[in-house]
């Protein structure tokens, strides 16, 4: 019994079992005792009454040596295994059933006992009858009245030794039965307690292992009760932890990968400048690349920081009413130069001229610039971009559709992952880090809005909702 829950259950249930059985034992013993004594008493009374009738004539005649009475007494003595005395009205023993007791003839019973008989009541006593008997006995006494006058009584003594012997045997059996029952009860209790405490120990052991970083550990508890449920929840927790751990590892691997490439090129160029491999007239050119790369480094760290802040819920949301179409148009102007460079065809279809939104304007602008940036970046030259706002019950949907290589559905679900970059982003436009959409997704979820992406043959549509004012 190593742990305390087992000990506690064992002690409390154990005490309950013992108290229960003790009460049962005491009651049983009391019942046995009473049953035996009462039974015996009954028998003694019955015979006492018979003797009393016979004794009446003898007492009336005052002839204590009546042969037939003594004979009867002797027969009854054998039959009942009891000694019978006849006392006269003064309390003097005038006849006894056994010859061994002849010495008692002539002795007197106590005044107190005689009084009881004289009142017409019967005597019931346990013990050695005021020292007159050699062994503890059960005594019943019966008064005898002749013609309405108290004339004496009949006392029947049955040895208690025999009864006690019988009772002792019964006590012994009862005690054994109870001991065996207690042992069985304890055995069952032990098994039951183990069934509770073993899985608990298994769970705490697994928790320790997981806390130590071994996330693969799972439980297999089949008790069919709440503990099994606990085991299942525990396994779910372990699974989530494992996933988080895996994410963390991937994230670190991705971050180091993305930080390494700009840092390697910065180092390469600076080394070249320092050791003179790069001629003086080319230095300025390479330094400007170094500047670009270091700007990229700052940008990526900023973005990562922003993402982690948003994920930790450190985003302050300040809702206000603003006109959405105007906001989108203004955001778009920033991309005008690149749009004309790539000869993109942009259409702007709006449901109403003015459409009031109720949200955090700054955050919506960040969502918009990320989506617009992607659209401009990933639409091939001469392609087209279409922006739509749809006013629905309670919310506005903003759709940004652009032509380009179709993205297959498996890839579509991945675009929200941190550091996910499609093939297009890797080759031609290597400016991105694959963080834009994960930031967008976080912002949208903090704003309690929805965002989704769909695609078809040669186009992609990103859409999100904004609350209406
Ligand atoms: N409008 C789009 N058309 C086609 N592909 C897209 C579009 N928007 C996103 N993608 C794909 O989803 C990937 C993830 O986009 P995301 O904005 O997260 O990263 P990124 O634009 O490559 O880099 P960053 O936004 O960090 O500068 C992109 O690399 C691209 O493959
Ligand atoms: Mg992007």
PDB file of C-alpha atoms and ligand atoms in Angstrom, residues 303 369-371 373-375 377-378 425 432-437 440, ligand 2:
ATOM      1  CA  UNK A 303       6.373  39.807 -38.484  1.00  0.00           C
ATOM      2  CA  UNK A 369      -3.017  44.954 -47.441  1.00  0.00           C
ATOM      3  CA  UNK A 370      -1.858  41.358 -46.942  1.00  0.00           C
ATOM      4  CA  UNK A 371      -4.518  40.019 -49.291  1.00  0.00           C
ATOM      5  CA  UNK A 373      -0.234  42.311 -51.651  1.00  0.00           C
ATOM      6  CA  UNK A 374      -0.643  38.599 -52.344  1.00  0.00           C
ATOM      7  CA  UNK A 375      -3.068  39.247 -55.185  1.00  0.00           C
ATOM      8  CA  UNK A 377       2.283  39.478 -56.184  1.00  0.00           C
ATOM      9  CA  UNK A 378       0.830  36.214 -57.426  1.00  0.00           C
ATOM     10  CA  UNK A 425       6.474  32.436 -54.012  1.00  0.00           C
ATOM     11  CA  UNK A 432       7.752  36.589 -48.914  1.00  0.00           C
ATOM     12  CA  UNK A 433       8.206  34.505 -45.827  1.00  0.00           C
ATOM     13  CA  UNK A 434       4.896  32.679 -45.905  1.00  0.00           C
ATOM     14  CA  UNK A 435       3.737  34.573 -42.814  1.00  0.00           C
ATOM     15  CA  UNK A 436       1.218  37.002 -44.333  1.00  0.00           C
ATOM     16  CA  UNK A 437      -1.783  34.688 -44.400  1.00  0.00           C
ATOM     17  CA  UNK A 440      -4.376  37.467 -41.467  1.00  0.00           C
TER      18      UNK A 440
HETATM   19 MG1  LIG B   2       1.662  37.392 -48.392  1.00  0.00          MG
END
